[in-house]
Amino acid sequence: MNTDYLKEASRIFKLLSNETRLKMLVNLEDKAISVNELSALLDIEQSAVSHQLSILKKHQLVDTNRIGKSIYYRLDDPHILDIVNEAVQHSSHVIRGKKHGE
Amino acid sequence: MNTDYLKEASRIFKLLSNETRLKMLVNLEDKAISVNELSALLDIEQSAVSHQLSILKKHQLVDTNRIGKSIYYRLDDPHILDIVNEAVQHSSHVIRGKKHGE
DNA sequence: TTAACATATGAAAATTATATCATATGTTTT
DNA sequence: AAAACATATGATATAATTTTCATATGTTAA
């Protein structure tokens, strides 16, 4: 069985598995935001924000452009949020279902 | 802004971010498989398989039942594979699109 | 061109995830 | 009941991820 596509999928899931990165992506849904703005918005220090953004950028989930002295990040492919929504649906589904335990 | 749902989502993505676990889930799509069978199928040692399965079970992605001396695992909610498919679609999309660089 | 601002980056520290090893637990077969 | 088999578990080791700190880089404003 060829499972190369699963390696790719796990790469994407790894990107989405970090809450900070998820928050960034969700916030970027409908507008571009600068590094400092994100840092303030998420209450995470500038350097950490920058590191995480660079990961997202390296994997082409976001893109940048400079305006004045700030650098604005935006979603490169909004489809990525569909995946997030699927996961959110799944979790609300599980929570309602309460299959096991409690 | 309430972002609790993102914590949940990141939890799910974390589960899916490991290639071994993904392979397990995909293999379990249409049939139940025992620990030993999975171990052989994925060529991963029994203990590691068992550890990973217990993570999946703790988070209600799989469920078990015993048959004879083996314990069979199966998907608890096949919907989880929809999320995997979204991610696979996304990656093939990106690969075809080749937005940046090469 | 110097000062101030915004972002990026490298290295080290801290945290978290995963694999491995030894062995325990529980079930079946003899 | 003992032996054999299948799975689980705890402890430790290894590896990967994330944060922090210090500072570099590049742009704009004075």
mmCIF file with all atom_site columns, C-alpha atoms (C1' of nucleotides) in Angstrom, chain A residues 14 18 20-21 45 47-48 51-52 66 68-69, chain D residues 16-23 26-29:
data_model
loop_
_atom_site.group_PDB
_atom_site.id
_atom_site.type_symbol
_atom_site.label_atom_id
_atom_site.label_alt_id
_atom_site.label_comp_id
_atom_site.label_asym_id
_atom_site.label_entity_id
_atom_site.label_seq_id
_atom_site.pdbx_PDB_ins_code
_atom_site.Cartn_x
_atom_site.Cartn_y
_atom_site.Cartn_z
_atom_site.occupancy
_atom_site.B_iso_or_equiv
_atom_site.pdbx_formal_charge
_atom_site.auth_seq_id
_atom_site.auth_comp_id
_atom_site.auth_asym_id
_atom_site.auth_atom_id
_atom_site.pdbx_PDB_model_num
ATOM 1  C CA    . LYS A 1 14 ? 1.450  19.037 12.335 1.00 0.00 ? 14 LYS A CA    1
ATOM 2  C CA    . ASN A 1 18 ? -0.383 24.083 17.448 1.00 0.00 ? 18 ASN A CA    1
ATOM 3  C CA    . THR A 1 20 ? -0.979 29.502 18.407 1.00 0.00 ? 20 THR A CA    1
ATOM 4  C CA    . ARG A 1 21 ? -0.675 28.777 14.731 1.00 0.00 ? 21 ARG A CA    1
ATOM 5  C CA    . GLU A 1 45 ? 5.947  37.721 22.410 1.00 0.00 ? 45 GLU A CA    1
ATOM 6  C CA    . SER A 1 47 ? 9.892  36.565 18.613 1.00 0.00 ? 47 SER A CA    1
ATOM 7  C CA    . ALA A 1 48 ? 7.658  33.582 19.148 1.00 0.00 ? 48 ALA A CA    1
ATOM 8  C CA    . HIS A 1 51 ? 9.083  32.049 14.514 1.00 0.00 ? 51 HIS A CA    1
ATOM 9  C CA    . GLN A 1 52 ? 5.650  30.535 14.108 1.00 0.00 ? 52 GLN A CA    1
ATOM 10 C CA    . ARG A 1 66 ? 5.303  45.028 3.443  1.00 0.00 ? 66 ARG A CA    1
ATOM 11 C CA    . GLY A 1 68 ? 5.421  51.021 5.557  1.00 0.00 ? 68 GLY A CA    1
ATOM 12 C CA    . LYS A 1 69 ? 7.661  49.523 8.190  1.00 0.00 ? 69 LYS A CA    1
ATOM 13 C "C1'" . DA  D 2 16 ? 11.216 16.912 17.961 1.00 0.00 ? 16 DA  D "C1'" 1
ATOM 14 C "C1'" . DT  D 2 17 ? 8.869  21.195 19.001 1.00 0.00 ? 17 DT  D "C1'" 1
ATOM 15 C "C1'" . DT  D 2 18 ? 8.360  25.568 21.159 1.00 0.00 ? 18 DT  D "C1'" 1
ATOM 16 C "C1'" . DT  D 2 19 ? 9.833  29.461 23.903 1.00 0.00 ? 19 DT  D "C1'" 1
ATOM 17 C "C1'" . DT  D 2 20 ? 13.065 32.707 25.355 1.00 0.00 ? 20 DT  D "C1'" 1
ATOM 18 C "C1'" . DC  D 2 21 ? 16.872 35.782 25.044 1.00 0.00 ? 21 DC  D "C1'" 1
ATOM 19 C "C1'" . DA  D 2 22 ? 20.087 38.443 22.755 1.00 0.00 ? 22 DA  D "C1'" 1
ATOM 20 C "C1'" . DT  D 2 23 ? 21.045 40.550 18.781 1.00 0.00 ? 23 DT  D "C1'" 1
ATOM 21 C "C1'" . DG  D 2 26 ? 16.281 46.228 6.993  1.00 0.00 ? 26 DG  D "C1'" 1
ATOM 22 C "C1'" . DT  D 2 27 ? 13.174 50.234 6.581  1.00 0.00 ? 27 DT  D "C1'" 1
ATOM 23 C "C1'" . DT  D 2 28 ? 11.554 54.712 7.648  1.00 0.00 ? 28 DT  D "C1'" 1
ATOM 24 C "C1'" . DA  D 2 29 ? 11.719 59.267 9.903  1.00 0.00 ? 29 DA  D "C1'" 1
#
